Coordinates of C-alpha atoms in Angstrom, one line a residue:
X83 CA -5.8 1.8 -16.8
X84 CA -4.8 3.7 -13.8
X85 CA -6.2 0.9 -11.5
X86 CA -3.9 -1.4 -13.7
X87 CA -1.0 0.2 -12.9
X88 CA -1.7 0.4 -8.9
X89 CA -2.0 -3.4 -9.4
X90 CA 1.0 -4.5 -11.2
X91 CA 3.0 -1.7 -8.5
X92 CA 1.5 -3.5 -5.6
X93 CA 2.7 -7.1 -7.1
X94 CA 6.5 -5.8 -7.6
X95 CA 6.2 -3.7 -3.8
X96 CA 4.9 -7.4 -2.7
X97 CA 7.7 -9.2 -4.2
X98 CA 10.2 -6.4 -2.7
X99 CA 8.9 -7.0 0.4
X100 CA 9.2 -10.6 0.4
X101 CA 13.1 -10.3 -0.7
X102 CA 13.8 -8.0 2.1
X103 CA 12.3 -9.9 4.8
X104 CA 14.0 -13.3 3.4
X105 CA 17.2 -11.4 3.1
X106 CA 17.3 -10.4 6.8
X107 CA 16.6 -13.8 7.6
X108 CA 19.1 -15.4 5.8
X109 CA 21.5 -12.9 6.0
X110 CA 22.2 -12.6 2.1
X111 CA 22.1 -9.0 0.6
X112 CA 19.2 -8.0 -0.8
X113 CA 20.4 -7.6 -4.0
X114 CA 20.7 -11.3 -4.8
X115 CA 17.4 -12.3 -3.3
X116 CA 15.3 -10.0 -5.2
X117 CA 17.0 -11.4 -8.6
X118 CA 15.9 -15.0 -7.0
X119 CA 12.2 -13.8 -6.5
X120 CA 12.3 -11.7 -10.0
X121 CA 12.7 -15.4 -11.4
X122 CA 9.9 -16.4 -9.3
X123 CA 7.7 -13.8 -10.4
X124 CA 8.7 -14.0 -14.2
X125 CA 8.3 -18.0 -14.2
X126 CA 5.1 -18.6 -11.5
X127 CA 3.7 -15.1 -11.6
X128 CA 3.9 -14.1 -14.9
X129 CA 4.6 -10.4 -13.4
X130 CA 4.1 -7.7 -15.9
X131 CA 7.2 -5.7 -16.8
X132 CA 5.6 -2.3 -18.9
X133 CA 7.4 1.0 -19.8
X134 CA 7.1 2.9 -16.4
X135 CA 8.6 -0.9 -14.6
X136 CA 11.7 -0.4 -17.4
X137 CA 12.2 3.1 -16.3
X138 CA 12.2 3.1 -12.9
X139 CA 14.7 0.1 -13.2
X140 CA 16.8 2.4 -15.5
X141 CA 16.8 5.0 -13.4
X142 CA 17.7 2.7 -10.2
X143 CA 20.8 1.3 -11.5
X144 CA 22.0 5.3 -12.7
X145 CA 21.9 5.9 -9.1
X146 CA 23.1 3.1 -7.8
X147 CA 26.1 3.5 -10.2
X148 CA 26.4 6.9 -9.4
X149 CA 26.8 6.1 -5.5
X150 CA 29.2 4.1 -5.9
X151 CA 31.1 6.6 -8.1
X152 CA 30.4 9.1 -5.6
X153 CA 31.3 7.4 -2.2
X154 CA 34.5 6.4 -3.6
X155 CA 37.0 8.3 -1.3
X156 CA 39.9 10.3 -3.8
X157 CA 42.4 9.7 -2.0
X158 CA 42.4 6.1 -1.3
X159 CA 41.6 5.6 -4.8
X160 CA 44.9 7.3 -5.9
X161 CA 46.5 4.9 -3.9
X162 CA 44.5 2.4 -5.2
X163 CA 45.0 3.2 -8.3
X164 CA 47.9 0.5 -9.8
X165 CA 46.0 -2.0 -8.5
X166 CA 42.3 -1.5 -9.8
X167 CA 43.5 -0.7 -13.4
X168 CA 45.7 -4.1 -13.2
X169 CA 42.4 -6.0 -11.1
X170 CA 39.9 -4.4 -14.0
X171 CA 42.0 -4.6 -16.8
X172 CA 42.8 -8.4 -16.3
X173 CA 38.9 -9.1 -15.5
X174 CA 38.4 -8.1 -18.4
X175 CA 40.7 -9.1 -20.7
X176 CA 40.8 -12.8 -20.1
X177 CA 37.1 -13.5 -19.9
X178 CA 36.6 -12.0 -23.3
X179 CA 39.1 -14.2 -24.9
X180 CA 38.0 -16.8 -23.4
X181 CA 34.1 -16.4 -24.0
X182 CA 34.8 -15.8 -27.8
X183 CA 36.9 -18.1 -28.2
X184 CA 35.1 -20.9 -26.7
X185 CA 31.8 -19.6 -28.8
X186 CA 33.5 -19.6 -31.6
X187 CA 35.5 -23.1 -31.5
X188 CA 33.3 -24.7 -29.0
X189 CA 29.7 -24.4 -30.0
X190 CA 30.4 -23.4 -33.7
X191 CA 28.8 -19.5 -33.2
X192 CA 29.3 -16.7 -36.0
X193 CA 32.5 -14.7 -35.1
X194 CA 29.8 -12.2 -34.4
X195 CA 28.4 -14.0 -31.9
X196 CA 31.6 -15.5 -30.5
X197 CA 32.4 -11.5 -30.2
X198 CA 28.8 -10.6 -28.5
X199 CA 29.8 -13.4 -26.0
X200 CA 32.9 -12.8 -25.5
X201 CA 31.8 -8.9 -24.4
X202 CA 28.9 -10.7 -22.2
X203 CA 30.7 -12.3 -20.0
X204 CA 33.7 -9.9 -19.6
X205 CA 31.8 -7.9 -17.3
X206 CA 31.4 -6.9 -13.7
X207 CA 28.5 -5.7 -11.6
X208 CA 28.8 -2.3 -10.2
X209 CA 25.5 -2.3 -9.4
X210 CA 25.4 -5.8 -7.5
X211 CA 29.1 -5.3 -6.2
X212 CA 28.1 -1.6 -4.7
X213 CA 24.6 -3.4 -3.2
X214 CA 27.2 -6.1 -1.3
X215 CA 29.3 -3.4 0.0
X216 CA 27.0 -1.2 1.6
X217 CA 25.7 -4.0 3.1
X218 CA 28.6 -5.8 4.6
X219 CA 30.2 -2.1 5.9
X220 CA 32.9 -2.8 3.1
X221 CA 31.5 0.2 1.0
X222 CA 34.1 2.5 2.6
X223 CA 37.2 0.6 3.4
X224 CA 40.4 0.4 1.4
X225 CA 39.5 -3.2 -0.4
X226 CA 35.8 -2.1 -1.3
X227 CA 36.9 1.2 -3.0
X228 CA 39.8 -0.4 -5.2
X229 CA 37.0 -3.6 -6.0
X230 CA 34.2 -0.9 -7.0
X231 CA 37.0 1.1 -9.0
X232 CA 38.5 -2.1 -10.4
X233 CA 34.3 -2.9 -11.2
X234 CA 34.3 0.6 -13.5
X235 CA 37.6 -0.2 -15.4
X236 CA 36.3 -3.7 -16.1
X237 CA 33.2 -2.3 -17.7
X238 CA 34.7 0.8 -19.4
X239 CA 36.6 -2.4 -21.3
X240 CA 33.1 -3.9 -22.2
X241 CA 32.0 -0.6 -23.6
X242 CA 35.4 -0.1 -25.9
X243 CA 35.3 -3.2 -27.2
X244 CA 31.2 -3.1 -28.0
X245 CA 32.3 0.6 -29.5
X246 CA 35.2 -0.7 -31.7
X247 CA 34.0 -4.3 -32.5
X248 CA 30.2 -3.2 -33.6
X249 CA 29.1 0.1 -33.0
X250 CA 31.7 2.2 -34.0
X251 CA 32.4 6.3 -32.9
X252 CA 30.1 8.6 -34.7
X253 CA 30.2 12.6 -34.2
X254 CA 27.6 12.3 -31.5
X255 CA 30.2 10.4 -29.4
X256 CA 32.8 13.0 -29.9
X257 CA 30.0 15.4 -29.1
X258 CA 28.9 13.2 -25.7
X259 CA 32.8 13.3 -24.7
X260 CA 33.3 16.9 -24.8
X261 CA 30.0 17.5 -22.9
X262 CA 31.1 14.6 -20.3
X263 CA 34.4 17.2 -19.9
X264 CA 32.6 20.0 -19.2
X265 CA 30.1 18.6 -16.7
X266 CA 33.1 16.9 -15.1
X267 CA 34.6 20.2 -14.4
X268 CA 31.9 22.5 -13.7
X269 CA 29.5 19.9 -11.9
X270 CA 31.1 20.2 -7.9
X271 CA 31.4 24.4 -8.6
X272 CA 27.6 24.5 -9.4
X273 CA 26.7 22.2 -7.0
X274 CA 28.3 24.0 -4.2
X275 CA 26.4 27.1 -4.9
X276 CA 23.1 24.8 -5.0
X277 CA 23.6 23.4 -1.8
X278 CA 24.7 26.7 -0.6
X279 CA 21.4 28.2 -1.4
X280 CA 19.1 26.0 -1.1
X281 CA 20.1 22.9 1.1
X282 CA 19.1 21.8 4.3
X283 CA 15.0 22.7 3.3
X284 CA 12.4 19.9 3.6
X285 CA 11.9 19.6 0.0
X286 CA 15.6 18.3 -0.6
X287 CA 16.5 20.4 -3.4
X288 CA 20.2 19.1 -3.5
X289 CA 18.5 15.3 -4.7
X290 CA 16.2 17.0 -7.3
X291 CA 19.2 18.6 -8.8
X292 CA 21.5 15.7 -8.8
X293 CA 18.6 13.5 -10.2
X294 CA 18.0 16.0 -12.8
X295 CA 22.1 15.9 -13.7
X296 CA 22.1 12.0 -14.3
X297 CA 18.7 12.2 -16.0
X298 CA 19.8 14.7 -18.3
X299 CA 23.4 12.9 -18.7
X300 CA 21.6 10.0 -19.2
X301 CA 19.4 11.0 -22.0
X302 CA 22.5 12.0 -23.6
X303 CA 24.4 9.1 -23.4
X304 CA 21.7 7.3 -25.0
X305 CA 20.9 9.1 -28.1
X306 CA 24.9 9.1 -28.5
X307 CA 25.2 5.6 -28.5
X308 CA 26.9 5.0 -25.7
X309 CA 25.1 3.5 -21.8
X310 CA 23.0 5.8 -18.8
X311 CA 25.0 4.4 -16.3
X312 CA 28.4 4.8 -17.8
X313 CA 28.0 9.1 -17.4
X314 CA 26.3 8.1 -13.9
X315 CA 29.6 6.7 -12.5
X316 CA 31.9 9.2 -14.0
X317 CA 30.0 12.3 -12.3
X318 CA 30.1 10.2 -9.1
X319 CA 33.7 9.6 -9.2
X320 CA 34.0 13.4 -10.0
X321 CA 32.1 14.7 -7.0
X322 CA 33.7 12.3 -4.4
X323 CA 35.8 15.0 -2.5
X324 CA 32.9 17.2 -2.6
X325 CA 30.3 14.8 -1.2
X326 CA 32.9 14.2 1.7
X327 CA 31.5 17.0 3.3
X328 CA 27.8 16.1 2.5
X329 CA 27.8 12.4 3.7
X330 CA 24.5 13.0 5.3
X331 CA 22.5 13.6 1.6
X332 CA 24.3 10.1 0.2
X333 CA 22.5 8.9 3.2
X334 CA 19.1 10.0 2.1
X335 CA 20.0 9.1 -1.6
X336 CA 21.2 5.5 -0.9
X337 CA 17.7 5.0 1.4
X338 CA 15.3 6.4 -1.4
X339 CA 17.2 4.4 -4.1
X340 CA 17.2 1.2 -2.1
X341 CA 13.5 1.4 -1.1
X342 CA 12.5 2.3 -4.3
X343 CA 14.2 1.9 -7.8
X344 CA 16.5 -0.8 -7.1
X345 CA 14.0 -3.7 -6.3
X346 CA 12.2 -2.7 -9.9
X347 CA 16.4 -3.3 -11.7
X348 CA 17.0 -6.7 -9.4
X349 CA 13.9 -8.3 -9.8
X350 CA 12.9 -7.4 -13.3
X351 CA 16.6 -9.1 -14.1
X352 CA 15.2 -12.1 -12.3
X353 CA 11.8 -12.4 -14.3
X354 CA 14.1 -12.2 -18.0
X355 CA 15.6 -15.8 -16.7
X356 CA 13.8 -18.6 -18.2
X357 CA 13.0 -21.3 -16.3
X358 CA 12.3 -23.4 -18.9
X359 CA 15.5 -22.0 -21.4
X360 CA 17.6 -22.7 -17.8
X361 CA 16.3 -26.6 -18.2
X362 CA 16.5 -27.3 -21.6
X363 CA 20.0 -25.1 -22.3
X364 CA 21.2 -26.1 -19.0
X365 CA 24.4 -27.4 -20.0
X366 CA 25.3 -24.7 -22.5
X367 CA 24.2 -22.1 -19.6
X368 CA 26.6 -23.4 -17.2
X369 CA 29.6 -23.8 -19.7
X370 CA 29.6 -20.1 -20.4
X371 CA 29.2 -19.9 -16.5
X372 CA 32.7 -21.5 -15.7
X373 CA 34.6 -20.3 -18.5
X374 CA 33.8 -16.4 -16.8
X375 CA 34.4 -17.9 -13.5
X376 CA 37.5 -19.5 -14.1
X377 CA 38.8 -16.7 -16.6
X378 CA 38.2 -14.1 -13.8
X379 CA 40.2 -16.5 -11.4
X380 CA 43.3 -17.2 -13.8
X381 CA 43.0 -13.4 -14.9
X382 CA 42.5 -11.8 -11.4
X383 CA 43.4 -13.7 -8.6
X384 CA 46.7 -13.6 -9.5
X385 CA 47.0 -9.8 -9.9
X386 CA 45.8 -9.9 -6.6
X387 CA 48.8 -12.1 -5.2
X388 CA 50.9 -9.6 -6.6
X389 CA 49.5 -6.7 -4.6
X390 CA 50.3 -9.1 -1.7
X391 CA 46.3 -9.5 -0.7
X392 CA 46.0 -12.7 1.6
X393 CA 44.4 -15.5 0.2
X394 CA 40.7 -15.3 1.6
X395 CA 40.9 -11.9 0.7
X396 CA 42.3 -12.3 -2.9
X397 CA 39.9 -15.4 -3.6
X398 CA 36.9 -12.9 -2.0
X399 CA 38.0 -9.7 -4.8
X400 CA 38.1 -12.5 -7.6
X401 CA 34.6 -14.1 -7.0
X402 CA 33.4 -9.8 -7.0
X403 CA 34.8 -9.3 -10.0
X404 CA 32.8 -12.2 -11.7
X405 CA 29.8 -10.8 -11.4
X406 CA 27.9 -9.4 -14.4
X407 CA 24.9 -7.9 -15.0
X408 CA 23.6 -4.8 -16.7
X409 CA 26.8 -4.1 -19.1
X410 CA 26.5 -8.0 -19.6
X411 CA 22.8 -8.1 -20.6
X412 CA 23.1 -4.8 -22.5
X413 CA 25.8 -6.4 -24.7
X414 CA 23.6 -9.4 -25.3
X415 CA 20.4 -7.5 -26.1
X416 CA 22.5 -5.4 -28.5
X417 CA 23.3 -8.4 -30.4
X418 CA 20.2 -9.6 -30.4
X419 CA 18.7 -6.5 -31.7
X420 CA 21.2 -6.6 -34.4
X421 CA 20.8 -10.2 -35.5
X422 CA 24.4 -11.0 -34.4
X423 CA 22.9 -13.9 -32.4
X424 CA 19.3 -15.5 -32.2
X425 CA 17.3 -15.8 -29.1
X426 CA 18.3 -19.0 -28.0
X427 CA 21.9 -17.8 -28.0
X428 CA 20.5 -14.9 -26.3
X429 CA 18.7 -17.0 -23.6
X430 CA 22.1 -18.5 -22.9
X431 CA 23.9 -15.6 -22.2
X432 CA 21.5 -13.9 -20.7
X433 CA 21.0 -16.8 -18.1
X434 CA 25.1 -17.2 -17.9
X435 CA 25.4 -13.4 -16.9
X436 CA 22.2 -13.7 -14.4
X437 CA 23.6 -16.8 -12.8
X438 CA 27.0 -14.5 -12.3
X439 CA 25.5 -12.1 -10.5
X440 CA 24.2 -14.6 -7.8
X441 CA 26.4 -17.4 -7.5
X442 CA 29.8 -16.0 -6.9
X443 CA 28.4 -13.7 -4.7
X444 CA 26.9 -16.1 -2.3
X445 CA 30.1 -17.4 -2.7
X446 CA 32.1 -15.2 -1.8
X447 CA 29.5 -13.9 1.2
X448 CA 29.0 -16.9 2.7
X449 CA 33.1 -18.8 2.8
X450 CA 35.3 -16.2 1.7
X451 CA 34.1 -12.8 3.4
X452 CA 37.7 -11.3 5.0
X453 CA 37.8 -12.0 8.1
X454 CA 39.4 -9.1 9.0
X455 CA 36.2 -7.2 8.1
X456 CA 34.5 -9.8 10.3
X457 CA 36.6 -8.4 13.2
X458 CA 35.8 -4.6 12.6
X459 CA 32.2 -5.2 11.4
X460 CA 32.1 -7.1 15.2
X461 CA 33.9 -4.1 16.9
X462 CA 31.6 -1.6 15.6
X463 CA 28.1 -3.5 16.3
X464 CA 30.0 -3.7 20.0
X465 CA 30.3 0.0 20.2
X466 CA 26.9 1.0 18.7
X467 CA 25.5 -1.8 21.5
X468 CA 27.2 0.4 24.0
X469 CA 26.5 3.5 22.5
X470 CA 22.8 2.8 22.9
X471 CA 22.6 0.9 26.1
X472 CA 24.2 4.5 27.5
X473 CA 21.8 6.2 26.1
X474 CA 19.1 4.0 27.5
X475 CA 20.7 4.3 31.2
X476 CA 21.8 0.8 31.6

């Protein structure tokens, strides 16, 4: 059994390994490419995705969600705060109606299932989004704060409207939101004393006890009905200002989450595609596709006119805001679970929200990326050239 489990680890390392190196080549964030070789090792490989794969996926896209919470700087999000609630608000809003009603008068769906995918393809990606940021250098500037901020309120939607549409709000959820309260205000006073205490050893106590917050937060969330990663952002978000003055243990985070729990979350959402539902449900696939697309764009783009963004820039925050991934699939395995929709409706939307996650954000990477950020991303590779070339004598 144990030699089992070295094997299958080595296959999804291998496949890690291989997005990396492609994505350096090409010069497409990681994130996207190891969805592209998941589907690769789902379809040709038959890669095997077992309990301890699931988790450490989990567990990668709680951190992930949680860095983007936390490197969020307060400030800039107060002053960006009109503008993400309009951004996320709007992203939502119109590609739900849209989705549902387009299920629902289009294909001829249940208004159950015009509802699940409606809530499908209303979502945004923090984890994908976050992934581009870092990547690009956009991660702490003005526009990639209010886009990750504008991400959370887009979702927060998707997880009000599952709540109120299917799920309902039982006592444990009344119980999770006073919990959520309390952690939220004693979480940066006990930290403090933790790092205090104990940071700055080998051992990195400060990680174990911030993994042990979201794993405990996360267990939580779950058997109250609600998501892991929704807590995970919310406890990021509330110890911003105090990781301003701990940059250097984000660092160390961001590195082990990268190298090892988010390949498991972006490949294992490549192997769930079908390569065979993507050719026979092509055309449905790619309907649901362009009605989130072009909802986000009539919903969003404008907002962002309003806030006076220039076009490339505008154009760039819409095609961000139509990703989708793990509030999208999470919505469309609920209704699956609950018979609201069969599975090939849930190979649809599964593919649809999959396909978001890639295509606008090539997009938006490859012809839209603000040039502005092209200018200071050029500066700053200039300086750190110079930087080194002093340090080597020359």
């Amino acid at each position: 059994m144990m030699e089992q489990n070295f094997a299958i680890a080595a296959e999804w390392v291998f496949l890690a390994l291989i997005a990396t190196v492609i994505s350096i080549r090409l010069g497409i964030s990681v994130a996207l490419i190891e969805i592209a070789v998941g589907v690769v090792g789902g379809n040709a490989m038959h890669i095997e995705i077992t309990s301890w794969v699931n988790f450490l996926a989990g567990f990668g896209a709680v951190v992930l969600t949680f860095l983007a919470g936390a490197e969020i700087n307060p400030d800039s999000l107060k002053d960006n705060m009109k503008e993400s609630l309009a951004i996320g608000f709007f992203s939502f809003l119109l590609p739900f109606l849209a989705g549902m009603a387009f299920a629902y008068y289009g294909f001829g769906w249940s208004i159950n299932a015009s509802k699940i995918a409606g809530i499908a393809l209303s979502t945004t990606s923090v984890a994908v989004v976050y992934a581009v940021m870092v990547e690009t250098g956009l991660a702490s500037s003005r526009l990639g704060q209010g886009i990750l901020a504008a991400c959370f309120v887009t979702d927060l939607g998707t997880v009000l409207a599952l709540g109120l549409l299917f799920t309902g709000f039982s006592m444990k959820v009344v119980w999770f939101t006073g919990i959520m309260i309390v952690a939220v205000l004693l979480i940066s006073p006990i930290a403090a004393r933790v790092f205090k205490w104990y940071g700055g050893r080998v051992s990195e106590p400060e990680i174990k006890f911030i993994f042990l917050v979201l794993l405990a937060l996360a267990y939580l969330a779950v058997i109250s009905g609600s998501e892991a990663v929704l807590p995970a952002y919310i406890i990021g978000m509330a110890m911003a200002r105090f990781f301003l003055q701990y940059k250097e243990t984000l660092h160390k985070m961001r590195a082990i989450v990268f190298a090892v729990f988010t390949p498991f979350y972006f490949i294992k959402a490549g192997a769930l595609v079908s390569v065979s539902a993507l050719y026979t449900m092509s055309g449905a696939i790619m309907i649901f596709l362009i009605i989130k697309v072009a909802a986000k764009f009539i919903g969003v783009l404008p907002v962002t006119r309003f806030f006076r963004y220039d076009s490339r820039t505008g154009i760039y925050t819409t095609l961000l805001m139509s990703t989708g991934l793990t509030f999208g699939s999470i919505s469309a395995l609920y209704g699956l679970a609950n018979n609201h929709i069969d599975a090939n409706q849930y190979s649809v939307l599964i593919a649809a929200v999959i396909l978001s996650a890639v295509i606008p954000t090539v997009i938006a990477q490859k012809w839209f990326f603000p040039l502005w950020a092209e200018r200071e991303n050029y500066v700053e590779n200039e300086e750190k050239l110079v930087e080194r070339g002093a340090e080597h004598g020359n």
